[in-house]
CSV table of C-alpha atoms and ligand atoms in Angstrom, one decimal:
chain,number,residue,atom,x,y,z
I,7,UNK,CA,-20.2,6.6,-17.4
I,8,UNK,CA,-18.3,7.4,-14.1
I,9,UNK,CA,-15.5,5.1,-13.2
I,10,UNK,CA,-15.6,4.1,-9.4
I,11,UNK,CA,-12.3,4.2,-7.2
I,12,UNK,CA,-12.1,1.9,-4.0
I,13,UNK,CA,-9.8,3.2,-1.4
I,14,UNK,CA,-8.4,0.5,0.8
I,15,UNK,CA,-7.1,1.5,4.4
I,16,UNK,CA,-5.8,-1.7,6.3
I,17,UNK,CA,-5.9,-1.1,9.8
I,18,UNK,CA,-4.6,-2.7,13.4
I,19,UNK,CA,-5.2,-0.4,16.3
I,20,UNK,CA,-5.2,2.8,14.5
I,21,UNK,CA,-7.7,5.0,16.3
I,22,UNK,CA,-5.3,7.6,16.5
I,23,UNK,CA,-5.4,7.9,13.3
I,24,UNK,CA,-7.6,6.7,10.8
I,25,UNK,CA,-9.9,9.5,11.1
I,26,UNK,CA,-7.2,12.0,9.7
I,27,UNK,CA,-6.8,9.8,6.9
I,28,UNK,CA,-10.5,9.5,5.9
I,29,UNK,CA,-11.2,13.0,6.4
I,30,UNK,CA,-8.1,13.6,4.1
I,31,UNK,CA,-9.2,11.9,1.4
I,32,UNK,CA,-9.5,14.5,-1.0
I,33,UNK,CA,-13.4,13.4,-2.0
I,34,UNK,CA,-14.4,16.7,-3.6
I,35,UNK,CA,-11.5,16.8,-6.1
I,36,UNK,CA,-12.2,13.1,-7.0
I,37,UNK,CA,-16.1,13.6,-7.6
I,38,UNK,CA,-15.3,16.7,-9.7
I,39,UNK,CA,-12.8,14.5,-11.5
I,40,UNK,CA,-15.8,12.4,-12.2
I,41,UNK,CA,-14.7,9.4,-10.0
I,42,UNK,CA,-17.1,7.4,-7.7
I,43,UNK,CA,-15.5,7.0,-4.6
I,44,UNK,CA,-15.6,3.5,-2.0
I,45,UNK,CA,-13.7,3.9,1.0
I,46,UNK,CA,-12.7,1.0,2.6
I,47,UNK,CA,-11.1,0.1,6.2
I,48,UNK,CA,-10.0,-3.4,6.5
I,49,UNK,CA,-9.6,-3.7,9.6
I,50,UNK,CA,-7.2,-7.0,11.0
I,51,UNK,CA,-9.0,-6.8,14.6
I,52,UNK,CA,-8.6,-3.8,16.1
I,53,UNK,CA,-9.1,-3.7,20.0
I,54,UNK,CA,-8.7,-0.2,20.4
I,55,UNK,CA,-11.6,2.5,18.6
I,56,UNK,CA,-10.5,2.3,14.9
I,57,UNK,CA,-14.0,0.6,14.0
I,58,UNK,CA,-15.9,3.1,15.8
I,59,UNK,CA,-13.8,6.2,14.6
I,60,UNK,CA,-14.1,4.8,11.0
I,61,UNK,CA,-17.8,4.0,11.2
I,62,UNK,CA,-18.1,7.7,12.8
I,63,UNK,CA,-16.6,8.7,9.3
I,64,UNK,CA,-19.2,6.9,7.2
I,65,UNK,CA,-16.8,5.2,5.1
I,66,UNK,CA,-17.3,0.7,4.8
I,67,UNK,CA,-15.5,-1.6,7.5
I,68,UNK,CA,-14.6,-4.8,6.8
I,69,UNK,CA,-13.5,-7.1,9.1
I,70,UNK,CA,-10.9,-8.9,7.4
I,71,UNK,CA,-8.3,-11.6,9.1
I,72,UNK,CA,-5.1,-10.5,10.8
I,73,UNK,CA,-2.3,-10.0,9.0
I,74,UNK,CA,-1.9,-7.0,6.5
I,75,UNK,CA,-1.6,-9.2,3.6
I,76,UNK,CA,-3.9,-11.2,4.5
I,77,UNK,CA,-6.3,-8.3,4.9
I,78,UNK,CA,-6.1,-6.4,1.8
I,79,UNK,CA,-6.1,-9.7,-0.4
I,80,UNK,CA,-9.5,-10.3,1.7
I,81,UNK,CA,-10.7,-6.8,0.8
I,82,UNK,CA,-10.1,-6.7,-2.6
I,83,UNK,CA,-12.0,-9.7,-3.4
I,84,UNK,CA,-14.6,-8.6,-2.4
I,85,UNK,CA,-14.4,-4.8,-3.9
I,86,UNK,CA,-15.6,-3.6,-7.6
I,87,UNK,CA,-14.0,-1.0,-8.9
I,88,UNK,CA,-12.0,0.3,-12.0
I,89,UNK,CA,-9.4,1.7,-9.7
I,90,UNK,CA,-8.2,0.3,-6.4
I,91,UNK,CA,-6.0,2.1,-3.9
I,92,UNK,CA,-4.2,0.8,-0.9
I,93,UNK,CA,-2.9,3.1,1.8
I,94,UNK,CA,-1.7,2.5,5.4
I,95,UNK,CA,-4.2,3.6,8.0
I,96,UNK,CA,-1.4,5.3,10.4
I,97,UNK,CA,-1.4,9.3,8.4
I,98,UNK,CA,2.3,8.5,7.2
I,99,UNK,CA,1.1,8.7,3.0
I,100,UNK,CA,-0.6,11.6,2.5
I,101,UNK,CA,-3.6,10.5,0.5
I,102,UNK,CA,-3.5,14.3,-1.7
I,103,UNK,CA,-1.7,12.5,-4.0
I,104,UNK,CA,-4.3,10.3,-5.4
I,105,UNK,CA,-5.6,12.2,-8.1
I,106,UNK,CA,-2.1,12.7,-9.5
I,107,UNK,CA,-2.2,8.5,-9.6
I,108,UNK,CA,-5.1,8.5,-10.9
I,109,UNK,CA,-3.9,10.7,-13.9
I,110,UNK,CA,-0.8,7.7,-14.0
I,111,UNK,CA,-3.6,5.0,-13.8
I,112,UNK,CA,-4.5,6.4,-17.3
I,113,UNK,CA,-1.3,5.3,-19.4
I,114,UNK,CA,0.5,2.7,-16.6
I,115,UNK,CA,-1.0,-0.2,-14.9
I,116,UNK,CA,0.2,0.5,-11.8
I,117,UNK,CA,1.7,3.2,-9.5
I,118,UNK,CA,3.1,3.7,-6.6
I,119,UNK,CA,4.3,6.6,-4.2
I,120,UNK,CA,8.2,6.4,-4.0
I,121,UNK,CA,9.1,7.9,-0.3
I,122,UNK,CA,12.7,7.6,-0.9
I,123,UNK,CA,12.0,9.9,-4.2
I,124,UNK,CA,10.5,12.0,-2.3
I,125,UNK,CA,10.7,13.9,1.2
I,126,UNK,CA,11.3,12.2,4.3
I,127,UNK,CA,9.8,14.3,7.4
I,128,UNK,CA,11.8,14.1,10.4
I,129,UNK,CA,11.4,11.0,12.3
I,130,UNK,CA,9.1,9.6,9.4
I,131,UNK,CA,11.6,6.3,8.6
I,132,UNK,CA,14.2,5.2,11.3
I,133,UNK,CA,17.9,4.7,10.4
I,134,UNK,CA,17.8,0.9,10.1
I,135,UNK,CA,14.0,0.6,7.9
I,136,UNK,CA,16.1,3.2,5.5
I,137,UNK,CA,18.9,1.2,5.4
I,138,UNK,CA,16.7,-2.0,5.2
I,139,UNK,CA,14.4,-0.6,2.9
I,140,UNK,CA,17.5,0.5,0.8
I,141,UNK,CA,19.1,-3.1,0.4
I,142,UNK,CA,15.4,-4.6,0.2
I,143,UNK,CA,14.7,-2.4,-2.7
I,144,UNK,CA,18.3,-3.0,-4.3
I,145,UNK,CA,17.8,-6.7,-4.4
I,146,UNK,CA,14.4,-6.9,-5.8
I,147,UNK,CA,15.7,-4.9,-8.7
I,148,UNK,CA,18.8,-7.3,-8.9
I,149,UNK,CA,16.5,-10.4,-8.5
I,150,UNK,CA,13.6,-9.2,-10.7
I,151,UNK,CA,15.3,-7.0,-13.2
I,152,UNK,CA,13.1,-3.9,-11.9
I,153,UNK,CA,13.7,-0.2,-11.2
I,154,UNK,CA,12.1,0.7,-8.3
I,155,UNK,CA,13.2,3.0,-5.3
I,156,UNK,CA,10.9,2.1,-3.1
I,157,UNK,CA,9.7,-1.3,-2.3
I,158,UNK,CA,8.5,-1.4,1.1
I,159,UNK,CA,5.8,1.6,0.3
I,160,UNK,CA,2.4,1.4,1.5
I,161,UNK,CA,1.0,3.2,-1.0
I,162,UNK,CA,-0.1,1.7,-4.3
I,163,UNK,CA,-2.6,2.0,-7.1
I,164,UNK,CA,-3.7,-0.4,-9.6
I,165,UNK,CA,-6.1,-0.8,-12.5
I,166,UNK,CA,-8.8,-3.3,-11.7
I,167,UNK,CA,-7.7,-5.8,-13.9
I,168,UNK,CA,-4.3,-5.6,-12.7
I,169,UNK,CA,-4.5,-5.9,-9.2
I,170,UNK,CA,-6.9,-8.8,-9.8
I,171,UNK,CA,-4.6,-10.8,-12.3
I,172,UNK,CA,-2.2,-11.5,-9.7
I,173,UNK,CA,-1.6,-15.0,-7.7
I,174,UNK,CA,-0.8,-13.3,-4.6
I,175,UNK,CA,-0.7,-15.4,-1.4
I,176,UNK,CA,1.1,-13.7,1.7
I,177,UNK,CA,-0.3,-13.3,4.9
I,178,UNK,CA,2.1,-10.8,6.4
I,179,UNK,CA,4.4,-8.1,5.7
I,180,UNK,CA,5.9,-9.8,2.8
I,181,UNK,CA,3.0,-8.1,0.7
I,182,UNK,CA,4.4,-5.3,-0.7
I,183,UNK,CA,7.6,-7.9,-2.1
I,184,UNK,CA,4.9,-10.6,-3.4
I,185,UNK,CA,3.3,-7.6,-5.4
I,186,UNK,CA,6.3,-6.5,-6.9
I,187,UNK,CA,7.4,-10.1,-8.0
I,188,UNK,CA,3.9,-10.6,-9.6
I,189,UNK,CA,4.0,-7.6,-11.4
I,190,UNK,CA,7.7,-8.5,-12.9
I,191,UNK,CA,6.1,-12.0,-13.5
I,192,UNK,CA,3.5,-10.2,-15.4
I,193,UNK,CA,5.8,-7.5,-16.6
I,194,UNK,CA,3.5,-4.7,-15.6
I,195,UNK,CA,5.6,-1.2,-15.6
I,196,UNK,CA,5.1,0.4,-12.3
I,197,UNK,CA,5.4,4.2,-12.3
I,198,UNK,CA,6.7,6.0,-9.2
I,199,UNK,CA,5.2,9.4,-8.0
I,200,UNK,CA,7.8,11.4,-5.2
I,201,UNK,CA,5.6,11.8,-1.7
I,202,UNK,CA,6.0,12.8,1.0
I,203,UNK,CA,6.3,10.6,3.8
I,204,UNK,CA,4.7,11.5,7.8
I,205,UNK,CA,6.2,9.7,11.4
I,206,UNK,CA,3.4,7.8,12.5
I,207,UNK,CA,0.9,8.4,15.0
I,208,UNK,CA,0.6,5.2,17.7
I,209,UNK,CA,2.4,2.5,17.3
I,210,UNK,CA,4.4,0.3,14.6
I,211,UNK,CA,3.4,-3.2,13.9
I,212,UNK,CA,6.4,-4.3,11.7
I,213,UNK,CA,8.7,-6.5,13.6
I,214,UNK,CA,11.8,-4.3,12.0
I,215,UNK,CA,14.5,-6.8,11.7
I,216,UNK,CA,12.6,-10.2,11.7
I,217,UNK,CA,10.2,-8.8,9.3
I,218,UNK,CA,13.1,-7.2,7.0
I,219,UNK,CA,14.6,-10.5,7.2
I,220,UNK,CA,10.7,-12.3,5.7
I,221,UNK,CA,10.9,-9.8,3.0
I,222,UNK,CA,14.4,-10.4,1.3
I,223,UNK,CA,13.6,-14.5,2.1
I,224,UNK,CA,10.6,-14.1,0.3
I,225,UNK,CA,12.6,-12.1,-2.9
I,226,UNK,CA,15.1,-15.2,-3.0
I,227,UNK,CA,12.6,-17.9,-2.4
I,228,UNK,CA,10.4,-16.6,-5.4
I,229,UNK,CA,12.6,-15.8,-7.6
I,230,UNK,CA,14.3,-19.3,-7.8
I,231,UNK,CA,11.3,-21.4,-7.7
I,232,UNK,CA,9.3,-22.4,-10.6
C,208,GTP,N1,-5.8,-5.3,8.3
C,208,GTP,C1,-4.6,-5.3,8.9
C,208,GTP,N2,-3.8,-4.2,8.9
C,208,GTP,C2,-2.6,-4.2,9.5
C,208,GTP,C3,-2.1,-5.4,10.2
C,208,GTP,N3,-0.9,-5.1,10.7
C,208,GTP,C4,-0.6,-3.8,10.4
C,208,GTP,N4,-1.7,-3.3,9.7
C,208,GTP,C5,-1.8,-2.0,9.1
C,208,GTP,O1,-0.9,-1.9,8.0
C,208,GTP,C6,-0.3,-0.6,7.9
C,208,GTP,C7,1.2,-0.8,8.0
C,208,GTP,O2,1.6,-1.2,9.3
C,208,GTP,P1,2.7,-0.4,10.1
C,208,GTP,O3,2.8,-0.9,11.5
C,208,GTP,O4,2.5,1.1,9.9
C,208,GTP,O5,4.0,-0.8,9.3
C,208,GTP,P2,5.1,0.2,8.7
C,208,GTP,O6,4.5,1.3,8.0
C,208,GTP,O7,6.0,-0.7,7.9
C,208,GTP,O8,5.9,0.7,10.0
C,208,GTP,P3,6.1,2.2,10.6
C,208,GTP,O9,7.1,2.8,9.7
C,208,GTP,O10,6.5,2.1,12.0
C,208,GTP,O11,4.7,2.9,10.4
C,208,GTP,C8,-0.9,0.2,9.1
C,208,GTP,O12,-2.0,0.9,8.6
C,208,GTP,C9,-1.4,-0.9,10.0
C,208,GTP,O13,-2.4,-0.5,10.9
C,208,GTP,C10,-3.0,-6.5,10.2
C,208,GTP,O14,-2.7,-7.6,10.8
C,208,GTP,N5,-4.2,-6.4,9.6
C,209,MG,MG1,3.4,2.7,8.9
């Protein structure tokens, strides 16, 4: 029986370029792997043409709640599939990479595409989100006993069953951090695949500092309380 695969694209005002990432999708190599394939923009209320652009596309749209957290937690609810993806809507994660997670998603529950394993393009991650992302990922592993390199990514996969066994709760930006401390909860082994990561086309949504500061909050917060 084929296995599906759910693709999930959260989007805010990403008409520039959400139809690269759909169109790079690499469909044909996932239906000759055998994989049925959902694609999936969740979109937090665009105001520019990113519905239009991804309904040009054919994939689903659903209009989910702002807030990316919020968003994908709202998506995956309501999405069946043995394999769920999440990738940001802005062309910074190449999605070429996701039959090489899929072939992960066979032996680990979860994976995820390390950009500081990888190659950083020019311009892809300013000086301060490295630095941030740096100590970020250094205390979660001190915190949760983990080995990660990369915990800010935006590009994740997950069995099913996984994804779905977690409490997760955030609204924001702290969704990445709430998905690694349910996974040490759970003590799922993430595997990390080196990718390559793009500067984005229009514009950034992350309040840099503020939101830097939500995210290590968050990893003290949760890891001291019940
Ligand atoms: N559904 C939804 N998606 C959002 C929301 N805010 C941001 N996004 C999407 O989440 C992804 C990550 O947001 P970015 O602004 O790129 O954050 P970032 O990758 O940390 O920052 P950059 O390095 O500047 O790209 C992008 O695809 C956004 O369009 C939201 O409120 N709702
Ligand atoms: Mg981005």
């Amino acid at each position: 029986m084929p296995q599906d695969v759910c693709i999930i694209l959260p989007t805010l005002n990403e008409e520039l370029s959400i139809g690269s990432v759909i169109d790079e999708i690499p469909v044909k190599a996932l239906h000759e792997m055998g994989y049925q394939l959902d694609i999936v923009v969740a979109d937090g209320g665009s105001t520019d043409r990113t519905v239009q652009k991804a309904q040009e596309k054919g994939v689903r749209v659903l209009h989910v709640p702002k807030g990316k957290g919020l968003g994908v937690r709202t998506a995956i609810k309501e999405i069946n599939a043995d394999f769920i993806f999440m990738l940001d809507g802005d062309f910074t994660y190449p999605a070429a990479y996701i039959p090489e997670m899929l072939e992960v998603l066979q032996k680990y529950p979860v994976v995820t595409g390390s950009r500081l394993k990888g190659k950083l393009e020019k311009g892809a991650l300013r000086r301060t989100n490295f630095i941030g992302n740096h100590l970020l990922t250094w205390l979660a592993n001190l915190l949760y006993g983990t080995n990660i390199s990369d915990l800010c990514t935006g590009y994740w996969g997950f069995r099913q069953d996984v994804i779905k066994s977690l409490h997760l709760t955030t609204t924001g930006f702290q969704f990445e951090a709430e998905l690694l401390t349910q996974l040490a909860k759970h003590k799922y082994k993430i595997r990390e695949i080196p990718i390559t990561y793009r500067p984005r086309q229009g514009t950034a949504k992350l309040g840099r500092f503020k939101d830097g500061m939500k995210i290590g909050w968050f990893l003290i917060k949760h890891r001291f309380s019940s």
